[in-house]
Coordinates of C-alpha atoms (C1' of nucleotides) in Angstrom, one line a residue:
Chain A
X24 CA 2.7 -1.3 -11.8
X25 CA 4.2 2.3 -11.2
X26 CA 7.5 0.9 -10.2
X27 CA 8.1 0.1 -13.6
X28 CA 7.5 3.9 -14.0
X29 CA 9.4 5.2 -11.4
X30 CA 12.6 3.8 -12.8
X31 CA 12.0 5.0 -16.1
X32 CA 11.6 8.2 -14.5
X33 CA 14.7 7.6 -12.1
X34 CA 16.6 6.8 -15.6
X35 CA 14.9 10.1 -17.5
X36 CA 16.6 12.1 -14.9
X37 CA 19.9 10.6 -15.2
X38 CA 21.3 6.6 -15.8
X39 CA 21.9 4.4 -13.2
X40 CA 23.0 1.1 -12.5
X41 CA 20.6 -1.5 -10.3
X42 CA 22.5 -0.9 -7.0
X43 CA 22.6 2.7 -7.8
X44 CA 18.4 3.0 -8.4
X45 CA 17.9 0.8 -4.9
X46 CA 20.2 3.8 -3.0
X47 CA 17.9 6.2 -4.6
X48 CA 14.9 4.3 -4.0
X49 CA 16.1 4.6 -0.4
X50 CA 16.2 8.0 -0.4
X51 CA 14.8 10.7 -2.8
X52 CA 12.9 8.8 -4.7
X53 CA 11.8 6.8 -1.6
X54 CA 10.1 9.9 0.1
X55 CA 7.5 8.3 -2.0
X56 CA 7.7 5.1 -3.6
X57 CA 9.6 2.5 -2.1
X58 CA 11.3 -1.0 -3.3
X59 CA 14.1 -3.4 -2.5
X60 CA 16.9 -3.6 -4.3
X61 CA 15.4 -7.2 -5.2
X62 CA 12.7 -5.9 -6.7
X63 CA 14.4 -3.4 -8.8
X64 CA 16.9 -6.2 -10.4
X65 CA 13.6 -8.7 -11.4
X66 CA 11.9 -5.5 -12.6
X67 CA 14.8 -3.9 -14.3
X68 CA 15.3 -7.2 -16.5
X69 CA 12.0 -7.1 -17.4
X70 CA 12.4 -3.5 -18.6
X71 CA 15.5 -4.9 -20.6
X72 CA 13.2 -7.2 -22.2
X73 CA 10.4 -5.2 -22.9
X74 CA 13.8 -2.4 -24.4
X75 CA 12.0 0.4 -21.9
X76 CA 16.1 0.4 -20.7
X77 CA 19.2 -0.9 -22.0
X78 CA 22.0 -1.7 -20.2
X79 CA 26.0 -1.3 -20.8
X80 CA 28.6 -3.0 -19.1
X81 CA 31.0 -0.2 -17.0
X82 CA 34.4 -2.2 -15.9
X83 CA 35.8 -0.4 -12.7
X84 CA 38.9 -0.7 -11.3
X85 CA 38.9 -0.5 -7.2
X86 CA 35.2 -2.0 -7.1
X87 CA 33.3 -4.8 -9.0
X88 CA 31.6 -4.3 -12.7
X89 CA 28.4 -2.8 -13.2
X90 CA 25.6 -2.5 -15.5
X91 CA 24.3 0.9 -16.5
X92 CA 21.1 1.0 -17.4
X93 CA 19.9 3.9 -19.8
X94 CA 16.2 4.8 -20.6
X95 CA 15.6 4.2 -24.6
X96 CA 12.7 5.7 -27.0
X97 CA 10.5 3.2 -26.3
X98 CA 11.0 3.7 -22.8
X99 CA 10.5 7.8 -22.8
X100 CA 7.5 7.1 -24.9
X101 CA 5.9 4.8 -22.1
X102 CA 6.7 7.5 -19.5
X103 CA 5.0 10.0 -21.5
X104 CA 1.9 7.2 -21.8
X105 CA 1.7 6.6 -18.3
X106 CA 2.2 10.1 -17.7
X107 CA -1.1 11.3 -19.2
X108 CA -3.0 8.1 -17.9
X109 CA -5.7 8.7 -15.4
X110 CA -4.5 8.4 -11.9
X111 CA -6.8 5.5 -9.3
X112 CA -7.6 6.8 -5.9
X113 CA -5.2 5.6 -3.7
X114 CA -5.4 2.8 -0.9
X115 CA -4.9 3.7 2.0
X116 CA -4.4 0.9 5.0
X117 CA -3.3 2.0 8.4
X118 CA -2.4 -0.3 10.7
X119 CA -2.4 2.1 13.5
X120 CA -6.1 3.6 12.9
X121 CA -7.2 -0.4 13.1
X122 CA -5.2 -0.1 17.0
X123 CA -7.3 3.1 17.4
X124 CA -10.4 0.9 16.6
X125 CA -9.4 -1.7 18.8
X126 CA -8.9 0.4 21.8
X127 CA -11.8 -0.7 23.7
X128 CA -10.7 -4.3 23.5
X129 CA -6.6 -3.9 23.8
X130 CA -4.1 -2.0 25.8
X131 CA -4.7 1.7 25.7
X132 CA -0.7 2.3 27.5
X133 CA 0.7 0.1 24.1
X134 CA -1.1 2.0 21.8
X135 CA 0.0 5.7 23.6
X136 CA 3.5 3.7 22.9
X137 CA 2.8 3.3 18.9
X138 CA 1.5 6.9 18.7
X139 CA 4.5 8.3 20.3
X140 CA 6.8 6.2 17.9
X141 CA 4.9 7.2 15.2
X142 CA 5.4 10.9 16.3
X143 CA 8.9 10.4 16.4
X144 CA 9.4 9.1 13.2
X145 CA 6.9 12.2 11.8
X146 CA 9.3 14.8 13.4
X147 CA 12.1 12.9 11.7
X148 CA 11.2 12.8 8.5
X149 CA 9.8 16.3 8.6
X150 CA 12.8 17.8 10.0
X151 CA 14.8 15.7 6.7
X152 CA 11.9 17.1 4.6
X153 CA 12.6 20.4 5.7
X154 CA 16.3 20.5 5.3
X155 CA 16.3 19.6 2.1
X156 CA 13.8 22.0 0.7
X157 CA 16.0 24.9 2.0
X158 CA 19.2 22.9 0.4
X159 CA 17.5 22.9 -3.2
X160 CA 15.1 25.1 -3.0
X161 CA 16.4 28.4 -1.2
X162 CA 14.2 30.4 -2.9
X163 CA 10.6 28.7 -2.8
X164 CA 8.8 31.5 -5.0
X165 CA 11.1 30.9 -7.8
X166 CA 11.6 27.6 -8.9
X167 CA 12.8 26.6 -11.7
X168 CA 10.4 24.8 -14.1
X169 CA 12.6 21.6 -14.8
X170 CA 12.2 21.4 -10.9
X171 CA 8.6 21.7 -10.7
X172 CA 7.9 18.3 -9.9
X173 CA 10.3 17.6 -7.5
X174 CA 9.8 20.7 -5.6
X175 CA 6.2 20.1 -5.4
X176 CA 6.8 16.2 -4.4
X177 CA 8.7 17.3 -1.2
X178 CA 6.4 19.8 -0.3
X179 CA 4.0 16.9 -0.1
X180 CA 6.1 15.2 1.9
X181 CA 6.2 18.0 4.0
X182 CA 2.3 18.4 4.3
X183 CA 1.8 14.9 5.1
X184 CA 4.3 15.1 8.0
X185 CA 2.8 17.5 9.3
X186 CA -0.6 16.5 9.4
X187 CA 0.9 12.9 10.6
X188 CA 2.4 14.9 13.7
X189 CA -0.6 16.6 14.8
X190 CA -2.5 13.4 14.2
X191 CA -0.5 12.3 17.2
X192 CA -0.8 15.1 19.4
X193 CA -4.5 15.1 18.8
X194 CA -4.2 11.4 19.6
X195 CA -2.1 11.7 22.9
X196 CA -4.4 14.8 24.1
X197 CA -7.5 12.5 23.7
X198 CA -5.7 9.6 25.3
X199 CA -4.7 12.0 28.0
X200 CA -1.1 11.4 27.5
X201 CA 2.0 14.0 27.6
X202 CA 3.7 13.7 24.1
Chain B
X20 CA -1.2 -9.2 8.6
X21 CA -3.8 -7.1 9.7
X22 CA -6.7 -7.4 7.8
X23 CA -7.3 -10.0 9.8
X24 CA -6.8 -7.9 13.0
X25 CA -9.3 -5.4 11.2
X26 CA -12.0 -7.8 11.0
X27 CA -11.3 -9.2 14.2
X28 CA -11.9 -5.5 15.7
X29 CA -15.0 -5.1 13.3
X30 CA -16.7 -8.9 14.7
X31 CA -16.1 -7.4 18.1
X32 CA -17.9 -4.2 17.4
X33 CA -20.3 -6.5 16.5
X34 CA -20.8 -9.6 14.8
X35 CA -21.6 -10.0 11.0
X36 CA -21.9 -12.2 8.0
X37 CA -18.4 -11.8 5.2
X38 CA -21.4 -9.8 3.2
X39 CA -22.1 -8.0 5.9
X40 CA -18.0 -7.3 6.6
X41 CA -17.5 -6.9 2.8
X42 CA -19.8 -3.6 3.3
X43 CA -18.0 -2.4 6.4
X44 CA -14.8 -2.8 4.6
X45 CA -16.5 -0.6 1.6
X46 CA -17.7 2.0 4.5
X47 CA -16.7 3.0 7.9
X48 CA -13.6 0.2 8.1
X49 CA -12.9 0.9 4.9
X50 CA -12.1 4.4 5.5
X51 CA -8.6 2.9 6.8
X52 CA -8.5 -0.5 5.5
X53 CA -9.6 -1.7 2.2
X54 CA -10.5 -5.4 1.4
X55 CA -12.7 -6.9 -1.6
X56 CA -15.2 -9.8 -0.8
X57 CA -13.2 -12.4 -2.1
X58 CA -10.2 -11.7 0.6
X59 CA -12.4 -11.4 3.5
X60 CA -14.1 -14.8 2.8
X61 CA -10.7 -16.5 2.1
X62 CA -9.3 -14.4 5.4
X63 CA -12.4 -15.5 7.5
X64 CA -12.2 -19.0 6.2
X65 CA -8.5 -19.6 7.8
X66 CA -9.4 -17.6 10.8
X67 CA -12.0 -19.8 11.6
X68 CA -9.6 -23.0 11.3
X69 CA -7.8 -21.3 14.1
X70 CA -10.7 -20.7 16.3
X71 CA -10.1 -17.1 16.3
X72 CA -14.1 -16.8 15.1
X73 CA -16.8 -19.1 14.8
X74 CA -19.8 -19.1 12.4
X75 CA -23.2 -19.5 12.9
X76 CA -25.6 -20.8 10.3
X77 CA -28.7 -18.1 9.9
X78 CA -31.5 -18.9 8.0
X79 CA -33.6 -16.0 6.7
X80 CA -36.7 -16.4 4.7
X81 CA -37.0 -13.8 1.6
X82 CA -33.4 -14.1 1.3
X83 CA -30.5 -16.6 1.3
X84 CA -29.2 -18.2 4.7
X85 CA -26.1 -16.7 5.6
X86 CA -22.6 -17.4 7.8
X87 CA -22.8 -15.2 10.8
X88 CA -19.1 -14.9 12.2
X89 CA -18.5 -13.7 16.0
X90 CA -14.9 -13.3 17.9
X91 CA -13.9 -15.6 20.1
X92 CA -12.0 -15.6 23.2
X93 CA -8.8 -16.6 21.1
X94 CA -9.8 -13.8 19.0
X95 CA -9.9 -11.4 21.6
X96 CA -6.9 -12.3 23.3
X97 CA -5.3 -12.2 19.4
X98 CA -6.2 -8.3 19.3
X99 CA -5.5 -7.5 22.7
X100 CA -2.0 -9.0 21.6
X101 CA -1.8 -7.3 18.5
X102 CA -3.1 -4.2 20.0
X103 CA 0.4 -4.1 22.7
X104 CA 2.2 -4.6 19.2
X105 CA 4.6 -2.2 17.9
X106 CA 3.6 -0.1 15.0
X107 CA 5.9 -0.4 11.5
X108 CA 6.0 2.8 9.8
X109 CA 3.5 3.0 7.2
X110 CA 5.2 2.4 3.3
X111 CA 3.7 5.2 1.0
X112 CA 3.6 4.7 -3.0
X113 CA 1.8 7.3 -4.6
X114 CA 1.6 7.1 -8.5
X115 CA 0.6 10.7 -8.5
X116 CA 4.0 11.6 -7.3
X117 CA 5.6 9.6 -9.6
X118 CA 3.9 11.4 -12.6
X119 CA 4.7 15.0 -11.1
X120 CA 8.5 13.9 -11.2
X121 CA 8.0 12.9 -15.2
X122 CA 6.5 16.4 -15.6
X123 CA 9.6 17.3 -17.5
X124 CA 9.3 13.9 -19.5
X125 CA 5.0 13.6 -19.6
X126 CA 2.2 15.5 -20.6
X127 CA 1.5 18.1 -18.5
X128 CA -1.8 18.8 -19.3
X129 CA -2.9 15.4 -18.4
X130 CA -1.3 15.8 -14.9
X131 CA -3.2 18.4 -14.2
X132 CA -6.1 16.7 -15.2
X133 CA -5.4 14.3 -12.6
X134 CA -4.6 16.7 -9.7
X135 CA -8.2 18.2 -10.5
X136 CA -9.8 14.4 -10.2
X137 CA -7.5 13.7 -7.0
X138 CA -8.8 17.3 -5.9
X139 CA -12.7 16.4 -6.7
X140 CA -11.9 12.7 -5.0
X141 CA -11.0 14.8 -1.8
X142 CA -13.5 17.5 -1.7
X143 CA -16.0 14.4 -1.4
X144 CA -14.2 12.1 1.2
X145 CA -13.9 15.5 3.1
X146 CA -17.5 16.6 2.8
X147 CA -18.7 12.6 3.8
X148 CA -16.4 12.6 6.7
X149 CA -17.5 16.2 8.1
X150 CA -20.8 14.4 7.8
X151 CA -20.5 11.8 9.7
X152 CA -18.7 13.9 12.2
X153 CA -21.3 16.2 13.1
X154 CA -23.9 13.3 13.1
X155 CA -22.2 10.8 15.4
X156 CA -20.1 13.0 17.4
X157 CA -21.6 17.0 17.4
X158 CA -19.8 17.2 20.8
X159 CA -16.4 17.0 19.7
X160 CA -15.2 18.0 23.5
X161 CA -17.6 15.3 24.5
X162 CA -17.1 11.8 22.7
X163 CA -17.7 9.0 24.7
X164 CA -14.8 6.6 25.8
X165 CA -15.9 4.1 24.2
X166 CA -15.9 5.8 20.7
X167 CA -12.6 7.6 21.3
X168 CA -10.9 4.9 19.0
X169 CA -13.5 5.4 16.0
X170 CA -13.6 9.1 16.7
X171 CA -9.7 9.9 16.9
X172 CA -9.9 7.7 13.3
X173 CA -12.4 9.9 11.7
X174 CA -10.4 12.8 13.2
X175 CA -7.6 11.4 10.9
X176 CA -9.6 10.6 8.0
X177 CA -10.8 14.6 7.7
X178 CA -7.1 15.6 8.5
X179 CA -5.9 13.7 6.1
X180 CA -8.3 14.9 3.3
X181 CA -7.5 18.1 4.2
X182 CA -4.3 18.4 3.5
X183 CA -4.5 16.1 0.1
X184 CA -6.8 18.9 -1.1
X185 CA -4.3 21.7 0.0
X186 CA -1.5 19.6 -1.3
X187 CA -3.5 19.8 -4.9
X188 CA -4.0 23.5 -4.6
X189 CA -0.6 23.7 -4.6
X190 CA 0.3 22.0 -7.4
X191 CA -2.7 23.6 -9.5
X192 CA -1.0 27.2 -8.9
X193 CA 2.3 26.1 -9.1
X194 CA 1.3 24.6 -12.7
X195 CA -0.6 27.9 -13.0
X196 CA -3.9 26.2 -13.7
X197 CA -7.3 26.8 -12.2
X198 CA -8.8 25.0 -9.8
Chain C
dC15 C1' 46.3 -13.2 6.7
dC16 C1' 41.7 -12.6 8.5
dG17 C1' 37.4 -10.5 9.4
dT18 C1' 34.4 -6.8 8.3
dA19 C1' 32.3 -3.7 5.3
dC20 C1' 30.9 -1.9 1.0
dT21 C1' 29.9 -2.4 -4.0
dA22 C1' 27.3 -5.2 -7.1
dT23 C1' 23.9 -8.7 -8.9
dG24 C1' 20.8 -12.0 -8.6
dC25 C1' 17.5 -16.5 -7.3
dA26 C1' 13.8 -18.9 -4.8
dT27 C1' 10.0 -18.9 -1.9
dC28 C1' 5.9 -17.3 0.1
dG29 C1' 2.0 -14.5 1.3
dA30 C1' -1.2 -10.8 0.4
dG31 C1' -4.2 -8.8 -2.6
dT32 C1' -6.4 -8.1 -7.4
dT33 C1' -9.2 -9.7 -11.1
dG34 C1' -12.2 -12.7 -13.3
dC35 C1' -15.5 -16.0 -13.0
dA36 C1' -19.3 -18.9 -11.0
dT37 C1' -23.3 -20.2 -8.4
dC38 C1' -27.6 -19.9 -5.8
dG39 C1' -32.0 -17.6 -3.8
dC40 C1' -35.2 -14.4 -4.1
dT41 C1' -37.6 -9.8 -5.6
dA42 C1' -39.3 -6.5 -8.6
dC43 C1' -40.2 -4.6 -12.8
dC44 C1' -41.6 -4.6 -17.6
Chain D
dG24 C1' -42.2 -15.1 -18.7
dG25 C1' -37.8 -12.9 -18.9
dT26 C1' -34.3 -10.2 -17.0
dA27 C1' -32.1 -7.1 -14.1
dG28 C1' -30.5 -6.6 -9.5
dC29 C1' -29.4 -7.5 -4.8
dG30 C1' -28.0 -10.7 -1.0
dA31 C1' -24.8 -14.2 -0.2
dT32 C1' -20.6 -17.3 -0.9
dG33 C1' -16.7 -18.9 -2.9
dC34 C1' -12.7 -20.8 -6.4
dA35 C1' -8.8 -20.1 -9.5
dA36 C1' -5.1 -17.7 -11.7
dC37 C1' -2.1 -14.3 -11.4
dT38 C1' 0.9 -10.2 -9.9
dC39 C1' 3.4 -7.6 -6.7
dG40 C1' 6.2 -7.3 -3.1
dA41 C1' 8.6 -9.0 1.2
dT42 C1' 12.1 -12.0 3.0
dG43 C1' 15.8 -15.0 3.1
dC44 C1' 19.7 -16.7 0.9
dA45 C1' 23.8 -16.8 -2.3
dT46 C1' 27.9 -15.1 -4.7
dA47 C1' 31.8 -12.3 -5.9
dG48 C1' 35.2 -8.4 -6.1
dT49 C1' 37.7 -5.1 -3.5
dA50 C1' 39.3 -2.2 0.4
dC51 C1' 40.9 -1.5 4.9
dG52 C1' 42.2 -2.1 9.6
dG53 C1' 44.3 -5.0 13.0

DNA sequence: CCGTACTATGCATCGAGTTGCATCGCTACC
DNA sequence: GGTAGCGATGCAACTCGATGCATAGTACGG
C-alpha cells in the first residue's frame, strides 16, 4: 500500500490538489512509482477519511475549483511509521525475459523488435535522467541534505537505465543483430 | 497477461504438474516472474478450458496422484503469437524509493537499515546467480542456441543485481554509514 | 457560435494477484 | 500412537490497479 505513502510524501514536500499529484505522479515522482489520476482520487478520499490529509476548497477565477489537499499530524506521523518499517524484496516480473525464454518456440526477428524498443525507451529515459541531475544537482559532491533523497532516487534511475541499455546490447550482440 | 504466457513457455520446456510449476515459479522462472500456487492452479485451470494445455492424470505410489499439464498446439501457436507481440514498458514501484524521498520526514536510521537488508538481499541473488552461471554455461562465448533465451535472462538477472548492490552503496556513503 | 483542449473531479467494472484456509496421501521421527 | 512435514490440489475473500466512461468550467482559435 505505498501509494498511500507516496502522497503523503508528495504532500510532505509541498500540498497539492488531486489533478496536481497525478501530473507529478507522471513525472518526478513517477521515475518510480506510478498511478492514474483515478487511483489517486479513490485513494486520496480514503486518506481524507482516515485525516492522513485534509482538503480545502481553492475557488479560481479563469479555471474550475479545486481541492487542496494538505498532509495533517496524523498523516506526518504515518510517514514517519512507514518510514522506519522494514522494506519486502521487491517483485520483479518482466515480460520481456518470459519472450527471451520463449525464443526457441516464437519469432526470434519480433523479439530483436521488442529489445530494440526497449533500448529506445532506455536511452530516453536516461538521457531525461541525466538532464535533470545536471539541472538540480550541478554540483553532485555537495548536495544538500534536505535533497538527499531525491538526489539519490534519480541516481537510481540513472543506474537502472543504464544497466537496462546494455541489457539490450548484450541481447542484440547474442541475437546477432546491429542495434 | 503473461503469467499465463510464462507457464506456457515453462510446459514447453517441459511438461509438469501446478506443484511441479509452483517450484519453477519459486526458482529458475521465478527469477523474472513470480506466482504463488494458488494463481497457477486457478491460471492452469482456465487455460485448460481453452485447450491451450491438457492434463494428464499420474498416479504414483508413495505419494499422491498428480495433474500432469503439457502445451498444446493452441498453446504453442498462443506463444509463438505472443512472442511477435510488442513489449509495454515495464511499470516500476519501488517502496524503497519512496522511503529515501521521506528521509527529510522518516527515520533515517531505519532507512539505512533497510538499504543494508536490500544490500544483503542482493549480495545473495548475485552470488546464486554467478552460480548457476558458471555451472550451466562456463563457456559464456559458447552457449548453445537453444539456451540463448535462458542464458541472455540469467545475464540480466546478475546485471541487475549488480547494480541494485551498487545502487545501495551509494546510498550507504551518501548517508555516511557503513556498509 | 462551435469545436478542441486543458483544468478538475469522480464512478463503475473488471481482472490479476495476495492472503488465509482447507483437504488428502503418505513418510519419518520421537 | 501422535505429530510434524512434504507432495499435491484447490476455494473464498479481498485489495490494488487498469480501463472505460461521465461531467463541468473555462479559454482560445477559426
Amino acid at each position: 500500500m505505498a501509494l498511500e505513502h507516496a502522497i503523503l510524501v508528495s504532500l510532505a514536500e509541498r500540498s497539492a490538489s488531486g489533478y496536481d499529484l497525478a501530473r507529478r505522479f507522471d513525472a518526478s515522482i513517477g521515475n518510480f512509482w506510478k498511478a492514474s489520476h483515478q487511483q489517486i482520487y479513490k485513494v486520496l478520499g480514503r486518506m481524507e477519511a482516515q485525516q492522513l490529509v485534509e482538503a480545502s476548497l481553492v475557488e479560481q477565477d479563469g479555471r474550475p475549483d479545486k481541492k487542496v489537499y494538505a498532509i495533517t499530524a496524523d498523516g506526518r506521523l504515518e510517514l514517519a511509521r512507514f518510514s522506519a518499517t522494514p522494506t519486502p524484496p521487491e517483485v520483479l516480473r518482466s515480460e520481456l525475459a518470459v519472450k527471451l525464454r520463449a525464443l526457441p518456440f516464437g519469432d526470434r526477428d519480433a523479439v530483436v523488435a521488442s529489445v530494440r524498443a526497449r533500448r529506445v525507451q532506455h536511452e530516453e529515459k536516461l538521457a531525461y535522467y541525466s538532464e535533470s541531475s545536471q539541472r538540480f544537482y550541478p554540483d553532485a559532491e555537495h548536495v544538500p541534505q534536505d535533497q538527499l533523497g531525491s538526489w539519490l532516487v534519480l541516481r537510481g534511475g540513472i543506474l537502472a537505465e543504464e544497466t537496462g541499455l546494455a541489457w539490450c546490447d548484450e541481447i542484440l550482440q547474442a541475437l546477432g543483430a546491429e542495434r
